[in-house]
Coordinates of C-alpha atoms in Angstrom, one line a residue:
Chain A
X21 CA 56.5 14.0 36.8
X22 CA 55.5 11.7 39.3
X23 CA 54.4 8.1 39.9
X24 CA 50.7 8.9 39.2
X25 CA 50.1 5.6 41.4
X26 CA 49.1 5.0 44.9
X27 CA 51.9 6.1 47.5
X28 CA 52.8 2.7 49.7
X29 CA 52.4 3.6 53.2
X30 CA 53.3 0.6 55.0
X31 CA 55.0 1.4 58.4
X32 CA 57.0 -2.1 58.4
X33 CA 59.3 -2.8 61.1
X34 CA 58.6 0.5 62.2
X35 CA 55.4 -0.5 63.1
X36 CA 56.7 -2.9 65.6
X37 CA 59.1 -0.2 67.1
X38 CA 56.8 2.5 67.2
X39 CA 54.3 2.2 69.9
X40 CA 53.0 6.2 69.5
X41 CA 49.9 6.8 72.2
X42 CA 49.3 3.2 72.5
X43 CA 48.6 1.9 75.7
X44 CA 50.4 -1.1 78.1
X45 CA 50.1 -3.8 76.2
X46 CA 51.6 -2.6 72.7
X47 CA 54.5 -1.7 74.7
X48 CA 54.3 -5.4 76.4
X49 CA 54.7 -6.4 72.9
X50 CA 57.2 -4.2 71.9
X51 CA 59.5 -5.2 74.8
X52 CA 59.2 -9.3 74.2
X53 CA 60.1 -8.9 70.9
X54 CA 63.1 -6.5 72.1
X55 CA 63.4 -9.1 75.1
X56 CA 64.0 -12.1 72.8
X57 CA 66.1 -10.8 70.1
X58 CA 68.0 -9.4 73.4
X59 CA 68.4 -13.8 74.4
X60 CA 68.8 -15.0 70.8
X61 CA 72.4 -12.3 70.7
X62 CA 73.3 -13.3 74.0
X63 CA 72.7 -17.0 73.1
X64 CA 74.8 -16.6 69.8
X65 CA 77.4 -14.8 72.2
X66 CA 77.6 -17.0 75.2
X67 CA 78.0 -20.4 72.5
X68 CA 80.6 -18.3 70.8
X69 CA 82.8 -17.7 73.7
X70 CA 82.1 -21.1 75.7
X71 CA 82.9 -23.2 72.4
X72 CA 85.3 -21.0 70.5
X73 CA 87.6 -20.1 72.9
X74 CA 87.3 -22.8 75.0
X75 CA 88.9 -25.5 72.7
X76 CA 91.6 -23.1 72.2
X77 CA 93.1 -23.7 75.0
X78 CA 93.3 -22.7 78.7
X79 CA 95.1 -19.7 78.3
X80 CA 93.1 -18.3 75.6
X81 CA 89.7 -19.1 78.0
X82 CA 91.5 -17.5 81.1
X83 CA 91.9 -14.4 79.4
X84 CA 88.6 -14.7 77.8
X85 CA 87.4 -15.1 81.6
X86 CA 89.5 -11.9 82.5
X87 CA 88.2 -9.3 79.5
X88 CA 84.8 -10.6 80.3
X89 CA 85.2 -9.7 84.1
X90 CA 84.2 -5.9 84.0
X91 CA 81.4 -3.7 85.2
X92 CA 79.8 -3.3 81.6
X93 CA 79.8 -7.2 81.5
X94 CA 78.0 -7.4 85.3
X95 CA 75.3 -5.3 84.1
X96 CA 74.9 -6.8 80.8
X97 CA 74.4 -10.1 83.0
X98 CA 71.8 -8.7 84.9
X99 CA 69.9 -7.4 81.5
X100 CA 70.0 -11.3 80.8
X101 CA 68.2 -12.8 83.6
X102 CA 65.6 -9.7 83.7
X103 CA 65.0 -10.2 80.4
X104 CA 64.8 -13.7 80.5
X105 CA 62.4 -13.1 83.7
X106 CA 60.3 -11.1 81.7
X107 CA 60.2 -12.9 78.0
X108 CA 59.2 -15.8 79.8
X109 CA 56.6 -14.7 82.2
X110 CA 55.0 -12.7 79.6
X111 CA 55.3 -15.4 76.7
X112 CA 53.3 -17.8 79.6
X113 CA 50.8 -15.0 79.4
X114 CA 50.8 -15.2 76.1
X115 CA 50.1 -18.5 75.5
X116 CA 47.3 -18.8 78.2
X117 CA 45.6 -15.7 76.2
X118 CA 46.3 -16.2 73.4
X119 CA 44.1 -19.7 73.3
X120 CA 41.6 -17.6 74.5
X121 CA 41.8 -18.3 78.0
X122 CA 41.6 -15.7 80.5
X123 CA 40.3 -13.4 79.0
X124 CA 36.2 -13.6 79.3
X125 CA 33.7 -13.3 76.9
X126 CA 32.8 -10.7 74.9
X127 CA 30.6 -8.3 76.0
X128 CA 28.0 -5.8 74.3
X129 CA 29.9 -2.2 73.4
X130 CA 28.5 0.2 75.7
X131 CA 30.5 3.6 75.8
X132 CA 33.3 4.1 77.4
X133 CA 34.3 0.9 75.5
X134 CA 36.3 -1.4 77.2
X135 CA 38.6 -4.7 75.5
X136 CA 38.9 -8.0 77.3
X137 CA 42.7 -7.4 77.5
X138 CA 42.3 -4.3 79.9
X139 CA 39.5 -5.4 81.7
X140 CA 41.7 -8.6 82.7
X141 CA 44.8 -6.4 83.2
X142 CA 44.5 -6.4 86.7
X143 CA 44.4 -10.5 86.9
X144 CA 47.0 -10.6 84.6
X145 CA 49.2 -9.1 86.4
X146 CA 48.4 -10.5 89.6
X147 CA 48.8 -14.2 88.2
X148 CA 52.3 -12.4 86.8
X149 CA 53.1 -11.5 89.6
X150 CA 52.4 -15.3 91.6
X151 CA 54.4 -16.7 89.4
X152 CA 57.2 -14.4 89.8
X153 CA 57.1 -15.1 93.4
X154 CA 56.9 -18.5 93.3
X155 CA 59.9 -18.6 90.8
X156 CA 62.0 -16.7 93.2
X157 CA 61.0 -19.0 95.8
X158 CA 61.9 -21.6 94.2
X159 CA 65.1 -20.6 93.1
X160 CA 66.4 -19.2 96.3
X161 CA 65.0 -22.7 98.0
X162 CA 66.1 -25.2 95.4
X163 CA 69.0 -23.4 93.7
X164 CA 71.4 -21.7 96.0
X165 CA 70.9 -23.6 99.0
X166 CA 67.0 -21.8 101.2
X167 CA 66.2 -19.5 102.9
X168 CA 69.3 -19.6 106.1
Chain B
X12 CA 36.3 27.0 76.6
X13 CA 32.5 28.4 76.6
X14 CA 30.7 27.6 73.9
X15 CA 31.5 30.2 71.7
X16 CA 34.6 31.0 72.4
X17 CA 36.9 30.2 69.3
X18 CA 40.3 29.6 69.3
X19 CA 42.8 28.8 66.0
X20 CA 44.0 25.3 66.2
X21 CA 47.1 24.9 63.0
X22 CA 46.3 21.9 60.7
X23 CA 49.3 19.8 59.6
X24 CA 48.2 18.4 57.1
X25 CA 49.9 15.3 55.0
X26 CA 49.7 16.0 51.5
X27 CA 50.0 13.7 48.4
X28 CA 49.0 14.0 45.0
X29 CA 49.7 11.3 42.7
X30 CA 49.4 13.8 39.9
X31 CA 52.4 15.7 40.9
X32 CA 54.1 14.6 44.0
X33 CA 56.6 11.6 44.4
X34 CA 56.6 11.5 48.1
X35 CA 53.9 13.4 50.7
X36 CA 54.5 16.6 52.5
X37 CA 53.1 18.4 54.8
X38 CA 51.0 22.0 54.7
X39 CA 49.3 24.1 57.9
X40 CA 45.9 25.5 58.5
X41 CA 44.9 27.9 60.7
X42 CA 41.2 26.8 61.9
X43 CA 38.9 28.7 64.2
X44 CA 37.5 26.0 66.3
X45 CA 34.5 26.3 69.1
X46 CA 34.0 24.0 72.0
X47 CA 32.2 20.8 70.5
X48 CA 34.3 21.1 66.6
X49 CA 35.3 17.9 65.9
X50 CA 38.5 17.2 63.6
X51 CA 36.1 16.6 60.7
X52 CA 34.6 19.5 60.6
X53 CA 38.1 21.5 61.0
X54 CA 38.7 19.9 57.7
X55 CA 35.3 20.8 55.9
X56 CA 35.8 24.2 57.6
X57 CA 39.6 23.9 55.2
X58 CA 37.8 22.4 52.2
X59 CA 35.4 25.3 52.1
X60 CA 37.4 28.2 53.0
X61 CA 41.3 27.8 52.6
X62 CA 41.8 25.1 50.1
X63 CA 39.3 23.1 47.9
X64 CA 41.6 20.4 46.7
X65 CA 42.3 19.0 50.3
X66 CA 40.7 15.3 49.5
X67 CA 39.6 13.2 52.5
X68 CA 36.2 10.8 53.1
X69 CA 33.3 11.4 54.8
X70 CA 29.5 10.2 54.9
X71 CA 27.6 10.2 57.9
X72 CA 28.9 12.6 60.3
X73 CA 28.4 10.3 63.1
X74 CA 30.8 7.5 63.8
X75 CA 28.4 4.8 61.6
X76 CA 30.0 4.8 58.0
X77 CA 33.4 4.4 59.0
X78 CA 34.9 6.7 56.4
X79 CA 37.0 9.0 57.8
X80 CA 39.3 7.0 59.4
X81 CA 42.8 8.9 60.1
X82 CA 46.1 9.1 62.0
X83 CA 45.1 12.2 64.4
X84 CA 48.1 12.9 66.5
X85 CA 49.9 9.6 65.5
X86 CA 46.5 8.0 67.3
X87 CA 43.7 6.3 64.4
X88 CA 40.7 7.8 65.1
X89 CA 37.5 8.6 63.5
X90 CA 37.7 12.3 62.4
X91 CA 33.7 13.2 62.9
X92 CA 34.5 10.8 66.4
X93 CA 37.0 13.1 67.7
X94 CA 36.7 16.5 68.9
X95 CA 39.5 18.4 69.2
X96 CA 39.2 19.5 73.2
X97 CA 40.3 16.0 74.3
X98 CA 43.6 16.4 72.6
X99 CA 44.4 20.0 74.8
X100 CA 47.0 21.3 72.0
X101 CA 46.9 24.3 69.5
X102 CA 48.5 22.2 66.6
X103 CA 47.1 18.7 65.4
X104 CA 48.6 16.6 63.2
X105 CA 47.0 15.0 60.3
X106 CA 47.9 11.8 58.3
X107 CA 46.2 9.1 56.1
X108 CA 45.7 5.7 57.7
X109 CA 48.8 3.5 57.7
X110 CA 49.6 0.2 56.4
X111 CA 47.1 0.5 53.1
X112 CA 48.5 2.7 50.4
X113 CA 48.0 6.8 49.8
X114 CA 45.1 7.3 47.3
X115 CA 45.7 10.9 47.8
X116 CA 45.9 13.4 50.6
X117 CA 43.4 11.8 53.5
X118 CA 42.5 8.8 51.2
X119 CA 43.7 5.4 51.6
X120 CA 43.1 2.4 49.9
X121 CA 40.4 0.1 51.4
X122 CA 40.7 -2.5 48.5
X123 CA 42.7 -5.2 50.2
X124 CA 40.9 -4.6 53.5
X125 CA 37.4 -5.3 51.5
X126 CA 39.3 -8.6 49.9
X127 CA 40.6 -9.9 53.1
X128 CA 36.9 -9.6 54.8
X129 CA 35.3 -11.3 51.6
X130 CA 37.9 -13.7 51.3
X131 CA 37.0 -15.2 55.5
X132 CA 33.3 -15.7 53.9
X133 CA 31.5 -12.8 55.9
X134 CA 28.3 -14.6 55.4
X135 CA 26.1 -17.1 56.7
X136 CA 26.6 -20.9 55.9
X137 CA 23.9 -23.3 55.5
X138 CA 23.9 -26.8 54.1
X139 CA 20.2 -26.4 53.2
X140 CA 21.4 -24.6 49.8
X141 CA 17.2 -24.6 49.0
X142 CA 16.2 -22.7 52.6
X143 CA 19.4 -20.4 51.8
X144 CA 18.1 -19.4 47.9
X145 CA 14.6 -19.2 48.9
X146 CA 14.2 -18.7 52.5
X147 CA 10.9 -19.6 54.3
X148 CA 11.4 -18.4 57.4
X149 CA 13.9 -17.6 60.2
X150 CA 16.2 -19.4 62.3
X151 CA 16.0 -19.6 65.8
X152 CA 18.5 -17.9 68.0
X153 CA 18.3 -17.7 71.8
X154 CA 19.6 -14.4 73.8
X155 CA 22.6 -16.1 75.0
X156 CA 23.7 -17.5 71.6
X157 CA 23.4 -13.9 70.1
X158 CA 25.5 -12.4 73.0
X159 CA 28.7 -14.8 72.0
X160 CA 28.9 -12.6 68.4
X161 CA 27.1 -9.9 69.0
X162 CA 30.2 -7.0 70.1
X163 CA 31.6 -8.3 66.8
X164 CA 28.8 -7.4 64.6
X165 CA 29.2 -3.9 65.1
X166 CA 32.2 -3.2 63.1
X167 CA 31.9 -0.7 60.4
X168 CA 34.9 -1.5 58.1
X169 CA 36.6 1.7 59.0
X170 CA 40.5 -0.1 58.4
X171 CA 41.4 1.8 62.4
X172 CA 42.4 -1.6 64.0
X173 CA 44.6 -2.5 60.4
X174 CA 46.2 1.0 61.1
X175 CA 47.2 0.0 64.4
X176 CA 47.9 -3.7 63.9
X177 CA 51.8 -3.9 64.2
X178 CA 51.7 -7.4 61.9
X179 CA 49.2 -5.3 59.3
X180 CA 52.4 -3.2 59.1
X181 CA 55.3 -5.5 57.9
X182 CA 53.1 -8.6 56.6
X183 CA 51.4 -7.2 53.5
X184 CA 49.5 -10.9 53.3
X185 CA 48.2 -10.8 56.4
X186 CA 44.7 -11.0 57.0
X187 CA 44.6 -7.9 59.7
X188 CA 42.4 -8.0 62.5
X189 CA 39.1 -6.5 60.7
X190 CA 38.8 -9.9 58.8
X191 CA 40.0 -11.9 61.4
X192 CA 37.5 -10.5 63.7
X193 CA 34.5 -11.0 61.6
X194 CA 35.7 -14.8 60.7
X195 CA 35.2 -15.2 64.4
X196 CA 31.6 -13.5 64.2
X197 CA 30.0 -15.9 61.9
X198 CA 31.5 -19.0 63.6
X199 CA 30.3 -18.0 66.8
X200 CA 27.2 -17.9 64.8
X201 CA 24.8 -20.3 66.1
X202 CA 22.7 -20.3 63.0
X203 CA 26.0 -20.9 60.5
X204 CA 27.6 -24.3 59.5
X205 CA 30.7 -22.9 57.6
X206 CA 33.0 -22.8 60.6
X207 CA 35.0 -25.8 58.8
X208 CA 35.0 -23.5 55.2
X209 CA 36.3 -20.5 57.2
X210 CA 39.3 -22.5 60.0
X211 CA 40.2 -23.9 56.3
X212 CA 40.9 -20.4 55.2
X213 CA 42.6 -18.8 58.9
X214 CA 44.9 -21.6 59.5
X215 CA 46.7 -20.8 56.4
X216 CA 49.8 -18.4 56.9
X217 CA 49.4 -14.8 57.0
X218 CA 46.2 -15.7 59.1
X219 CA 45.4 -16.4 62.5
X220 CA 48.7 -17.7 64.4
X221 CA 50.2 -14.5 62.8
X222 CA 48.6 -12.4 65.0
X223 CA 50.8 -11.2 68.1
X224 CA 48.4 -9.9 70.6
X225 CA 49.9 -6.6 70.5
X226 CA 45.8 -5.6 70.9
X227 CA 46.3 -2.4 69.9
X228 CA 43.5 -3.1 67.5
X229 CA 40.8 -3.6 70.0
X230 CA 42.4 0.0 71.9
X231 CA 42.3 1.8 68.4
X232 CA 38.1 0.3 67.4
X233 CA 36.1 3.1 67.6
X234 CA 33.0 1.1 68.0
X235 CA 34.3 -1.0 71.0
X236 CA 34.6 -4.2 68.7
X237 CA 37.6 -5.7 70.4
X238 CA 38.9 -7.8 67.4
X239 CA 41.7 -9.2 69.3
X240 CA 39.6 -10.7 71.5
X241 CA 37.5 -12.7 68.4
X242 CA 40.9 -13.5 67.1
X243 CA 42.0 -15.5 70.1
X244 CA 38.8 -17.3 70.4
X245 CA 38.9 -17.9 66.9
X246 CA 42.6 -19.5 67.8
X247 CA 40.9 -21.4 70.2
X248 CA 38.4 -22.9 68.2
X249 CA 40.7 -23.8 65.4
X250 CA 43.4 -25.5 68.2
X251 CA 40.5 -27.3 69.7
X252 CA 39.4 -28.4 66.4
X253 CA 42.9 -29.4 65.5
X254 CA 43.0 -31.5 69.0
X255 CA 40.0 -32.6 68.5
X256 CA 38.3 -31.6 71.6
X257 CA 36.1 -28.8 69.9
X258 CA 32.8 -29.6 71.1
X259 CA 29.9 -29.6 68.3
X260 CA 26.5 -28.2 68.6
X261 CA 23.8 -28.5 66.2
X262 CA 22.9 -25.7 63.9
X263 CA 20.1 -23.4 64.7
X264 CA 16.4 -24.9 63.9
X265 CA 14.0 -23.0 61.2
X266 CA 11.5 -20.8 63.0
X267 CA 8.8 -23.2 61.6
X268 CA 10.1 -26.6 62.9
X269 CA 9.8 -25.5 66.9
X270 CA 8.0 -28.5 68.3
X271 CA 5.2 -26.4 70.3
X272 CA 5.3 -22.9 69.8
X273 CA 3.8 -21.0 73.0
X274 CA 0.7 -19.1 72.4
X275 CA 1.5 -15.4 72.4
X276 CA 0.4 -13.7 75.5
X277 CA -2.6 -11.2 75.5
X278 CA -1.6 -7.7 74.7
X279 CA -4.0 -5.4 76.9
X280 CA -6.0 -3.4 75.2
X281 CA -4.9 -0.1 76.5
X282 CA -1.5 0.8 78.1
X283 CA -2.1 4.0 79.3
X284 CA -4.4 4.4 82.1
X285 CA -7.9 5.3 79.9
X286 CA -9.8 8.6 81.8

């Protein structure tokens, strides 16, 4: 016999994973919270090895150095600072958009409907894509020395 | 397809009975559909014909009730909303809304989405308690004041934007965009003085900073509400309140205390040409 009760039918984390037909900016979503779980392990991992091993010794932080320099590692690296890149960008969105800026006022529903999110898309990713430029900028002027 | 052309579209349909099943399952339906059949009518076209204990809501027919509210390909959609062209497939799939539980079959539980919109005080707030009990007349509200709330007066309580509220899904507590939303409508409210009663109530937990702008809820509305737009102005009027920088306006005069009321033009007599 069964429960004779209501059947739960809460998605739970799975309804953070699964972004279905949704459009963009569920999957925006669904990659910062992928993005920073990705910088909280490698956070965890890079304290680990520069504090762990390093006291150890110098031998046991050379060879530390030595497994860590491999291909897999090199890409792993490069996963860091685009996810980085990205968490943070889209986190500044957030926060402008979140307070309600940006993102215009609301408008009478007249079919096809439209949300403020989408009809700002296209500003929000140009101002994305400002910043991105002036980060690189920045870094490639400040950081390892301009442009020559 | 012309008009009266019919194909079969199969029906998966989710299944539950609390009677006698622990978990839900799944049966098919074969449906002969024409051009125009929307999903609703593919499942009274099952409830007449193929099986009579297929339970699902239903009122009006027309996308105003806001009952029949259901997963249609993994998508929330209104099923008298939806026809079953746009989706260009020969099987549909067929579940109850997510994140409220499984009454049975079609039918989920609205009850915590009706106590989360009565507990943000859907209603409005006077201090003049007497004017409120017996009112005298009404209040005055210029064109541009009623187009800050009006796209969120339209919501019909259909649970879509819960369904597809990825916080709705793992917070149980939470107050889900439908509430959230219509918190924001009746502080934007030019004629209500119970924004203070209702920031009290959002800027609890489970409430308004829960909400991670995923805005799959305003993509999922039916009737083009956009709640997660009301849910980050809300969070802007409760930050600027909390900075103190929220500016304050007064609260809209009774219809009988305008100062000089302009005399009503003259209607013409006639207004059609008169032979």
């Amino acid at each position: 016999m069964a429960d004779k009760g209501p059947h739960q039918n809460y998605l739970g984390m799975r309804g953070w994973i699964w972004a279905g037909n949704y459009k963009l900016e569920r999957y925006l979503y669904l990659l910062h919270r992928i993005t920073g779980l990705g910088l909280l392990l490698f956070g965890l991992f890079h304290l680990t090895a520069t504090t762990i091993f390093r006291v150890q010794g110098q031998a046991v932080w050379a060879s530390t150095i030595d497994f860590l320099d491999n291909p897999l590692f090199r890409v792993g690296e490069f996963l860091v600072v685009a996810a980085f890149s990205y968490h943070a960008l889209n986190g500044l969105r957030l926060i402008i958009q979140e307070l309600g800026f940006a993102l215009g006022k609301p408008v009478p529903p007249i079919y096809p409907f439209t949300d403020a999110i989408r009809r700002k898309r296209a500003w929000t990713l140009v101002t994305l894509a400002a910043i991105m430029i002036l980060a690189v900028a920045f870094f490639i002027d400040f950081s390892i020395g301009g442009w020559g | 397809m012309s008009s009266d052309a019919v194909k079969k579209i199969t029906f998966r349909v989710q299944r539950f009975d609390p009677e006698k099943d622990r978990k839900p399952h799944f049966q098919e339906f074969i449906v002969p559909v024409k051009r125009g059949t929307t999903v609703l009518e593919g499942l009274l076209y099952i409830k007449e014909n193929l099986d009579s204990s297929l339970a699902f809501r239903t009122s009006c027919r027309m996308g105003v009730c806001g009952s029949c509210g259901m997963l249609i390909n993994e998508y929330p959609h209104l099923a008298c909303h939806t026809q079953l062209e746009e989706f260009h497939a020969d099987r549909l799939t067929l579940k109850p809304l997510p994140n409220m539980p499984i009454i049975k079959d079609l039918v989920p539980r609205l009850e915590t989405l009706f106590e989360h919109h009565k507990s943000v005080k859907p209603y409005i707030i006077r201090g003049d308690n007497a004017e409120m009990e017996k009112p005298t007349a009404g209040y005055i509200q210029k064109p541009h004041e009623l187009d800050e709330f009006l796209q969120f007066t339209y919501c019909i309580k259909c649970g879509l934007c819960i369904a597809a509220c990825p916080t709705s899904a793992s917070d149980l507590a939470f107050l889900g965009p439908q509430a959230l939303g219509q918190a924001y409508r009746y502080c934007a409210d030019s004629r209500d003085e119970g924004q203070d009663q209702r920031y009290q109530i959002v800027e609890k937990d489970h409430a308004v900073w829960n909400c991670h702008f995923a805005a799959a809820c305003s993509e999922a509305c039916p009737k083009g509400v956009d709640p997660a737009l009301a849910i980050q102005l809300l969070r802007k009027g409760v930050a600027a309140k909390a900075l103190r920088v929220k500016k304050t306006t007064a609260p809209a005069l009774l219809a009988t205390s305008l100062p000089q009321a302009k005399p009503k033009i003259d209607v013409p007599e006639f207004t059609v040409k008169q032979k």
